[in-house]
PDB file of C-alpha atoms in Angstrom:
ATOM      1  CA  MET A  23     -56.745  87.857 -80.252  1.00 77.00           C
ATOM      2  CA  LYS A  24     -54.274  85.348 -82.123  1.00 91.00           C
ATOM      3  CA  ARG A  25     -52.263  82.266 -81.232  1.00 94.00           C
ATOM      4  CA  ILE A  26     -49.211  83.022 -78.996  1.00 96.00           C
ATOM      5  CA  LEU A  27     -46.408  81.157 -77.633  1.00 97.00           C
ATOM      6  CA  VAL A  28     -47.056  80.892 -73.843  1.00 97.00           C
ATOM      7  CA  TRP A  29     -45.239  77.684 -72.773  1.00 97.00           C
ATOM      8  CA  ASP A  30     -41.573  76.923 -73.763  1.00 97.00           C
ATOM      9  CA  LEU A  31     -40.126  73.571 -74.529  1.00 98.00           C
ATOM     10  CA  PRO A  32     -38.223  73.014 -71.418  1.00 98.00           C
ATOM     11  CA  THR A  33     -41.485  73.871 -69.262  1.00 97.00           C
ATOM     12  CA  ARG A  34     -43.367  71.317 -71.433  1.00 97.00           C
ATOM     13  CA  ALA A  35     -40.553  68.542 -71.318  1.00 97.00           C
ATOM     14  CA  PHE A  36     -40.555  68.974 -67.567  1.00 97.00           C
ATOM     15  CA  HIS A  37     -44.281  68.617 -67.295  1.00 97.00           C
ATOM     16  CA  TRP A  38     -44.608  65.271 -69.217  1.00 97.00           C
ATOM     17  CA  LEU A  39     -41.593  63.860 -68.028  1.00 97.00           C
ATOM     18  CA  LEU A  40     -42.696  64.471 -64.485  1.00 97.00           C
ATOM     19  CA  ALA A  41     -46.179  63.151 -64.906  1.00 96.00           C
ATOM     20  CA  ALA A  42     -44.693  60.005 -66.825  1.00 96.00           C
ATOM     21  CA  SER A  43     -42.035  59.426 -64.097  1.00 96.00           C
ATOM     22  CA  PHE A  44     -44.321  59.824 -61.155  1.00 96.00           C
ATOM     23  CA  LEU A  45     -46.763  57.524 -62.755  1.00 95.00           C
ATOM     24  CA  GLY A  46     -44.077  54.906 -63.279  1.00 94.00           C
ATOM     25  CA  ALA A  47     -42.694  55.256 -59.792  1.00 94.00           C
ATOM     26  CA  PHE A  48     -46.258  54.955 -58.432  1.00 94.00           C
ATOM     27  CA  VAL A  49     -47.383  51.856 -60.342  1.00 94.00           C
ATOM     28  CA  THR A  50     -43.974  49.988 -59.389  1.00 92.00           C
ATOM     29  CA  ALA A  51     -43.983  51.149 -55.760  1.00 91.00           C
ATOM     30  CA  GLU A  52     -45.275  47.770 -54.472  1.00 88.00           C
ATOM     31  CA  SER A  53     -43.309  45.659 -56.646  1.00 86.00           C
ATOM     32  CA  GLU A  54     -40.150  43.756 -55.658  1.00 86.00           C
ATOM     33  CA  ARG A  55     -39.417  43.009 -59.006  1.00 87.00           C
ATOM     34  CA  TYR A  56     -39.619  46.331 -60.457  1.00 87.00           C
ATOM     35  CA  ARG A  57     -38.021  48.033 -57.376  1.00 89.00           C
ATOM     36  CA  ASP A  58     -35.014  49.099 -59.318  1.00 89.00           C
ATOM     37  CA  ILE A  59     -37.257  50.946 -62.006  1.00 91.00           C
ATOM     38  CA  HIS A  60     -39.111  52.609 -58.996  1.00 93.00           C
ATOM     39  CA  VAL A  61     -36.073  53.884 -57.391  1.00 92.00           C
ATOM     40  CA  VAL A  62     -34.621  55.007 -60.714  1.00 93.00           C
ATOM     41  CA  LEU A  63     -37.882  57.061 -61.580  1.00 94.00           C
ATOM     42  CA  GLY A  64     -37.959  58.456 -58.096  1.00 94.00           C
ATOM     43  CA  TYR A  65     -34.543  59.918 -58.612  1.00 94.00           C
ATOM     44  CA  THR A  66     -35.631  61.124 -62.112  1.00 95.00           C
ATOM     45  CA  VAL A  67     -38.494  62.997 -60.260  1.00 96.00           C
ATOM     46  CA  LEU A  68     -36.155  64.712 -57.882  1.00 95.00           C
ATOM     47  CA  GLY A  69     -33.831  65.709 -60.710  1.00 96.00           C
ATOM     48  CA  LEU A  70     -36.653  67.049 -62.776  1.00 97.00           C
ATOM     49  CA  VAL A  71     -38.021  69.120 -59.769  1.00 97.00           C
ATOM     50  CA  ALA A  72     -34.410  70.582 -59.067  1.00 96.00           C
ATOM     51  CA  PHE A  73     -34.362  71.695 -62.838  1.00 97.00           C
ATOM     52  CA  ARG A  74     -37.885  73.305 -62.484  1.00 97.00           C
ATOM     53  CA  PHE A  75     -36.646  75.358 -59.407  1.00 96.00           C
ATOM     54  CA  LEU A  76     -33.983  76.599 -61.605  1.00 97.00           C
ATOM     55  CA  TRP A  77     -36.062  77.409 -64.532  1.00 97.00           C
ATOM     56  CA  GLY A  78     -38.616  79.016 -62.225  1.00 96.00           C
ATOM     57  CA  VAL A  79     -35.894  81.537 -61.660  1.00 96.00           C
ATOM     58  CA  VAL A  80     -34.228  82.000 -65.145  1.00 96.00           C
ATOM     59  CA  GLY A  81     -36.754  80.701 -67.467  1.00 95.00           C
ATOM     60  CA  THR A  82     -39.283  82.559 -69.754  1.00 96.00           C
ATOM     61  CA  ARG A  83     -42.036  84.783 -68.728  1.00 96.00           C
ATOM     62  CA  TYR A  84     -44.779  82.232 -67.695  1.00 96.00           C
ATOM     63  CA  ALA A  85     -42.405  79.634 -66.374  1.00 96.00           C
ATOM     64  CA  ARG A  86     -40.909  81.872 -63.874  1.00 96.00           C
ATOM     65  CA  PHE A  87     -42.386  81.537 -60.339  1.00 94.00           C
ATOM     66  CA  SER A  88     -42.674  85.482 -60.304  1.00 92.00           C
ATOM     67  CA  ALA A  89     -45.412  84.850 -62.661  1.00 92.00           C
ATOM     68  CA  PHE A  90     -47.656  82.756 -60.431  1.00 87.00           C
ATOM     69  CA  PRO A  91     -47.191  84.175 -56.809  1.00 79.00           C
ATOM     70  CA  ILE A  92     -49.369  82.576 -53.984  1.00 81.00           C
ATOM     71  CA  ALA A  93     -52.116  84.833 -52.696  1.00 87.00           C
ATOM     72  CA  PRO A  94     -54.981  83.243 -50.903  1.00 89.00           C
ATOM     73  CA  GLN A  95     -57.390  86.229 -51.663  1.00 91.00           C
ATOM     74  CA  GLN A  96     -56.389  86.001 -55.363  1.00 92.00           C
ATOM     75  CA  VAL A  97     -57.380  82.180 -55.402  1.00 92.00           C
ATOM     76  CA  VAL A  98     -60.811  82.767 -53.518  1.00 93.00           C
ATOM     77  CA  ARG A  99     -61.731  85.677 -56.004  1.00 93.00           C
ATOM     78  CA  TYR A 100     -60.686  83.430 -59.128  1.00 92.00           C
ATOM     79  CA  LEU A 101     -62.727  80.608 -57.959  1.00 92.00           C
ATOM     80  CA  LYS A 102     -65.719  82.836 -57.185  1.00 93.00           C
ATOM     81  CA  SER A 103     -65.336  84.228 -60.616  1.00 93.00           C
ATOM     82  CA  LEU A 104     -65.783  80.831 -62.193  1.00 90.00           C
ATOM     83  CA  PHE A 105     -69.513  81.050 -60.995  1.00 91.00           C
ATOM     84  CA  THR A 106     -70.152  84.276 -62.842  1.00 90.00           C
ATOM     85  CA  ARG A 107     -70.712  85.228 -66.441  1.00 86.00           C
ATOM     86  CA  SER A 108     -67.319  86.848 -66.581  1.00 89.00           C
ATOM     87  CA  PRO A 109     -64.706  84.331 -65.026  1.00 91.00           C
ATOM     88  CA  GLN A 110     -61.247  85.574 -64.609  1.00 91.00           C
ATOM     89  CA  HIS A 111     -58.883  84.520 -67.479  1.00 90.00           C
ATOM     90  CA  HIS A 112     -55.176  84.269 -67.178  1.00 92.00           C
ATOM     91  CA  ILE A 113     -52.753  83.510 -70.136  1.00 94.00           C
ATOM     92  CA  GLY A 114     -50.390  81.927 -67.836  1.00 94.00           C
ATOM     93  CA  HIS A 115     -51.247  79.532 -64.574  1.00 92.00           C
ATOM     94  CA  ASN A 116     -54.452  80.916 -62.829  1.00 92.00           C
ATOM     95  CA  PRO A 117     -54.166  81.422 -59.035  1.00 93.00           C
ATOM     96  CA  ALA A 118     -55.594  77.998 -58.194  1.00 92.00           C
ATOM     97  CA  GLY A 119     -53.496  76.332 -60.732  1.00 91.00           C
ATOM     98  CA  SER A 120     -50.445  78.108 -59.234  1.00 93.00           C
ATOM     99  CA  LEU A 121     -51.319  76.819 -55.603  1.00 92.00           C
ATOM    100  CA  ALA A 122     -51.425  73.287 -57.161  1.00 91.00           C
ATOM    101  CA  ILE A 123     -48.229  73.568 -58.750  1.00 92.00           C
ATOM    102  CA  TYR A 124     -46.452  74.683 -55.624  1.00 94.00           C
ATOM    103  CA  ALA A 125     -48.215  71.867 -53.523  1.00 94.00           C
ATOM    104  CA  ILE A 126     -47.112  69.319 -56.140  1.00 94.00           C
ATOM    105  CA  LEU A 127     -43.448  70.425 -56.234  1.00 95.00           C
ATOM    106  CA  VAL A 128     -43.348  70.351 -52.338  1.00 95.00           C
ATOM    107  CA  LEU A 129     -44.994  66.935 -52.244  1.00 95.00           C
ATOM    108  CA  THR A 130     -42.513  65.589 -54.997  1.00 95.00           C
ATOM    109  CA  VAL A 131     -39.584  66.694 -52.918  1.00 95.00           C
ATOM    110  CA  LEU A 132     -40.992  65.316 -49.634  1.00 96.00           C
ATOM    111  CA  ALA A 133     -41.658  61.996 -51.483  1.00 95.00           C
ATOM    112  CA  GLY A 134     -38.436  61.828 -53.203  1.00 94.00           C
ATOM    113  CA  LEU A 135     -36.263  62.567 -49.951  1.00 94.00           C
ATOM    114  CA  THR A 136     -38.303  60.142 -47.812  1.00 94.00           C
ATOM    115  CA  GLY A 137     -38.071  57.434 -50.589  1.00 93.00           C
ATOM    116  CA  TYR A 138     -34.345  58.062 -50.642  1.00 92.00           C
ATOM    117  CA  ALA A 139     -34.187  57.549 -46.737  1.00 92.00           C
ATOM    118  CA  ALA A 140     -36.547  54.594 -46.826  1.00 88.00           C
ATOM    119  CA  TYR A 141     -34.445  52.848 -49.495  1.00 88.00           C
ATOM    120  CA  ASN A 142     -31.003  53.302 -47.741  1.00 87.00           C
ATOM    121  CA  GLU A 143     -32.687  52.355 -44.480  1.00 86.00           C
ATOM    122  CA  ILE A 144     -32.281  55.680 -42.820  1.00 87.00           C
ATOM    123  CA  GLY A 145     -34.835  57.061 -40.155  1.00 81.00           C
ATOM    124  CA  GLY A 146     -36.832  53.824 -39.473  1.00 80.00           C
ATOM    125  CA  LYS A 147     -40.316  52.674 -40.542  1.00 87.00           C
ATOM    126  CA  TRP A 148     -42.044  56.153 -40.012  1.00 90.00           C
ATOM    127  CA  LEU A 149     -40.079  57.584 -42.961  1.00 90.00           C
ATOM    128  CA  ALA A 150     -41.325  54.915 -45.333  1.00 90.00           C
ATOM    129  CA  GLU A 151     -44.766  55.434 -44.173  1.00 93.00           C
ATOM    130  CA  LEU A 152     -44.423  59.245 -44.541  1.00 95.00           C
ATOM    131  CA  HIS A 153     -43.048  58.452 -48.107  1.00 94.00           C
ATOM    132  CA  GLU A 154     -46.194  56.481 -48.898  1.00 94.00           C
ATOM    133  CA  GLY A 155     -48.427  59.155 -47.541  1.00 96.00           C
ATOM    134  CA  ALA A 156     -46.887  61.934 -49.537  1.00 95.00           C
ATOM    135  CA  ALA A 157     -47.046  59.904 -52.887  1.00 95.00           C
ATOM    136  CA  SER A 158     -50.666  59.168 -52.152  1.00 95.00           C
ATOM    137  CA  ALA A 159     -51.307  62.703 -51.366  1.00 96.00           C
ATOM    138  CA  MET A 160     -49.623  63.834 -54.661  1.00 95.00           C
ATOM    139  CA  LEU A 161     -51.658  61.477 -56.514  1.00 95.00           C
ATOM    140  CA  GLY A 162     -54.853  62.700 -54.991  1.00 95.00           C
ATOM    141  CA  LEU A 163     -53.635  66.313 -55.742  1.00 94.00           C
ATOM    142  CA  VAL A 164     -52.667  65.374 -59.521  1.00 93.00           C
ATOM    143  CA  LEU A 165     -56.167  63.716 -60.012  1.00 94.00           C
ATOM    144  CA  ILE A 166     -57.697  67.122 -58.662  1.00 93.00           C
ATOM    145  CA  HIS A 167     -55.395  68.988 -60.989  1.00 92.00           C
ATOM    146  CA  ILE A 168     -56.415  66.933 -64.215  1.00 94.00           C
ATOM    147  CA  GLY A 169     -59.888  67.659 -63.410  1.00 94.00           C
ATOM    148  CA  ALA A 170     -59.439  71.273 -62.827  1.00 92.00           C
ATOM    149  CA  VAL A 171     -57.714  71.383 -66.025  1.00 93.00           C
ATOM    150  CA  PHE A 172     -60.610  69.805 -67.952  1.00 94.00           C
ATOM    151  CA  VAL A 173     -63.373  72.097 -66.169  1.00 93.00           C
ATOM    152  CA  SER A 174     -61.171  75.209 -66.805  1.00 92.00           C
ATOM    153  CA  SER A 175     -60.879  74.174 -70.532  1.00 93.00           C
ATOM    154  CA  LEU A 176     -64.624  74.006 -70.556  1.00 93.00           C
ATOM    155  CA  ILE A 177     -65.374  77.346 -68.745  1.00 92.00           C
ATOM    156  CA  HIS A 178     -62.817  79.230 -70.626  1.00 89.00           C
ATOM    157  CA  ARG A 179     -63.358  77.535 -73.919  1.00 90.00           C
ATOM    158  CA  GLU A 180     -59.590  76.769 -74.482  1.00 92.00           C
ATOM    159  CA  ASN A 181     -57.826  73.359 -74.777  1.00 94.00           C
ATOM    160  CA  LEU A 182     -55.248  73.502 -71.775  1.00 94.00           C
ATOM    161  CA  VAL A 183     -54.048  69.944 -72.533  1.00 95.00           C
ATOM    162  CA  ALA A 184     -53.250  70.891 -76.170  1.00 96.00           C
ATOM    163  CA  ALA A 185     -51.673  74.200 -74.900  1.00 96.00           C
ATOM    164  CA  MET A 186     -49.102  72.181 -72.724  1.00 96.00           C
ATOM    165  CA  LEU A 187     -48.314  69.998 -75.761  1.00 96.00           C
ATOM    166  CA  ASN A 188     -47.802  72.607 -78.446  1.00 97.00           C
ATOM    167  CA  GLY A 189     -47.356  75.607 -76.149  1.00 96.00           C
ATOM    168  CA  TYR A 190     -49.849  77.870 -77.746  1.00 97.00           C
ATOM    169  CA  LYS A 191     -52.947  79.667 -76.470  1.00 95.00           C
ATOM    170  CA  ASN A 192     -55.066  82.805 -77.589  1.00 93.00           C
ATOM    171  CA  GLY A 193     -54.016  86.161 -76.618  1.00 93.00           C
ATOM    172  CA  ARG A 194     -52.737  89.547 -77.446  1.00 93.00           C
ATOM    173  CA  PRO A 195     -49.398  89.308 -79.381  1.00 92.00           C
ATOM    174  CA  SER A 196     -47.595  91.355 -76.637  1.00 93.00           C
ATOM    175  CA  GLU A 197     -48.436  88.584 -74.199  1.00 95.00           C
ATOM    176  CA  GLY A 198     -46.565  85.904 -75.799  1.00 95.00           C
ATOM    177  CA  ILE A 199     -43.022  84.768 -75.322  1.00 96.00           C
ATOM    178  CA  LYS A 200     -40.408  85.099 -78.093  1.00 93.00           C
ATOM    179  CA  SER A 201     -38.200  81.832 -77.634  1.00 93.00           C
ATOM    180  CA  LYS A 202     -39.082  78.182 -77.411  1.00 95.00           C
ATOM    181  CA  HIS A 203     -35.561  77.297 -75.930  1.00 97.00           C
ATOM    182  CA  ARG A 204     -35.094  74.222 -77.896  1.00 96.00           C
ATOM    183  CA  PHE A 205     -31.467  73.827 -76.702  1.00 97.00           C
ATOM    184  CA  VAL A 206     -32.613  73.709 -73.077  1.00 97.00           C
ATOM    185  CA  ALA A 207     -35.451  71.351 -73.606  1.00 97.00           C
ATOM    186  CA  ALA A 208     -33.100  68.994 -75.728  1.00 97.00           C
ATOM    187  CA  ALA A 209     -30.583  68.936 -72.805  1.00 96.00           C
ATOM    188  CA  VAL A 210     -33.249  67.979 -70.232  1.00 97.00           C
ATOM    189  CA  LEU A 211     -34.385  65.251 -72.540  1.00 96.00           C
ATOM    190  CA  LEU A 212     -30.855  63.975 -72.995  1.00 95.00           C
ATOM    191  CA  ALA A 213     -30.075  64.070 -69.346  1.00 95.00           C
ATOM    192  CA  THR A 214     -33.175  62.227 -68.557  1.00 95.00           C
ATOM    193  CA  ALA A 215     -32.194  59.602 -71.138  1.00 93.00           C
ATOM    194  CA  GLY A 216     -28.769  59.425 -70.098  1.00 91.00           C
ATOM    195  CA  PHE A 217     -29.611  59.031 -66.446  1.00 92.00           C
ATOM    196  CA  TRP A 218     -31.921  56.049 -67.462  1.00 91.00           C
ATOM    197  CA  ALA A 219     -29.697  54.497 -69.728  1.00 88.00           C
ATOM    198  CA  GLY A 220     -26.709  55.060 -67.329  1.00 85.00           C
ATOM    199  CA  ASN A 221     -28.865  53.054 -64.772  1.00 81.00           C
ATOM    200  CA  THR A 222     -29.590  50.178 -66.950  1.00 67.00           C
ATOM    201  CA  GLY A 223     -25.932  49.658 -68.211  1.00 54.00           C
ATOM    202  CA  LEU A 224     -26.475  51.228 -71.757  1.00 43.00           C
ATOM    203  CA  LEU A 225     -24.414  54.127 -71.157  1.00 41.00           C
ATOM    204  CA  PRO A 226     -21.619  54.953 -68.349  1.00 45.00           C
ATOM    205  CA  GLU A 227     -22.657  56.349 -65.419  1.00 49.00           C
ATOM    206  CA  GLY A 228     -22.582  60.245 -65.089  1.00 47.00           C
ATOM    207  CA  MET A 229     -23.712  60.760 -68.575  1.00 42.00           C
ATOM    208  CA  GLY A 230     -26.949  62.374 -67.531  1.00 44.00           C
ATOM    209  CA  ILE A 231     -24.877  64.597 -65.064  1.00 45.00           C
ATOM    210  CA  ALA A 232     -22.761  65.812 -67.948  1.00 46.00           C
ATOM    211  CA  VAL A 233     -25.657  66.842 -69.944  1.00 41.00           C
ATOM    212  CA  THR A 234     -27.254  68.580 -67.184  1.00 44.00           C
ATOM    213  CA  ALA A 235     -23.916  70.630 -66.653  1.00 48.00           C
ATOM    214  CA  ALA A 236     -24.263  71.661 -70.284  1.00 48.00           C
ATOM    215  CA  VAL A 237     -27.681  73.200 -69.356  1.00 43.00           C
ATOM    216  CA  SER A 238     -26.025  75.267 -66.635  1.00 48.00           C
ATOM    217  CA  GLN A 239     -23.303  76.402 -68.858  1.00 54.00           C
ATOM    218  CA  HIS A 240     -25.912  77.395 -71.492  1.00 48.00           C
ATOM    219  CA  HIS A 241     -27.860  79.550 -68.891  1.00 48.00           C
ATOM    220  CA  ALA A 242     -24.647  81.235 -67.832  1.00 51.00           C
ATOM    221  CA  HIS A 243     -23.696  82.010 -71.414  1.00 53.00           C
ATOM    222  CA  ASP A 244     -27.315  83.429 -71.895  1.00 51.00           C
ATOM    223  CA  ARG A 245     -27.212  85.609 -68.924  1.00 48.00           C
ATOM    224  CA  HIS A 246     -23.880  87.104 -69.560  1.00 51.00           C
ATOM    225  CA  GLY A 247     -24.166  87.242 -73.375  1.00 47.00           C
TER     226      GLY A 247
END
């Protein structure tokens, strides 16, 4: 066993930007004073999830959705194994974590779309209530996810938080990925920063969109080159 690269930079950037944006949006949800910030962060979350769906198709080995399919029986077997002397260990996402990720993505889209509708007064009060319910459910799921990460770290004797920060875990050399994809990660960060700046008057509107377009062009070049 040696230290191998598992999580590429775009995946890590998405993870922490989503966490920060959701937390910021949740904290400002009830404030009229910070309503604009809440809206901008809500749009940010939707944009990040759109990128994650793209990266889940064309990204690296453990970032792709094909690396963590949903299978209820696998989730049950994994959870049962945690109470044995030989708990299942996965280099990428374990089955329970995979299920949580899909649920978080679905709730994020639901919260974002209903938030957009509520902000633009589309659909009536029930959509606003659905928006609040989806956000609350997402918060609960995130808290469960955080708890599961710490429990899993103890059981498997590996720091999963550190792995999502530096990208490395212990495994066989053949199990690691080769590229960190720095350019894509930089584009994600610049697109996010450009969107934020464009909505605070620091940059012309559309700057973030332009950078996002650069990511798509980079993917097209990688796939054909």
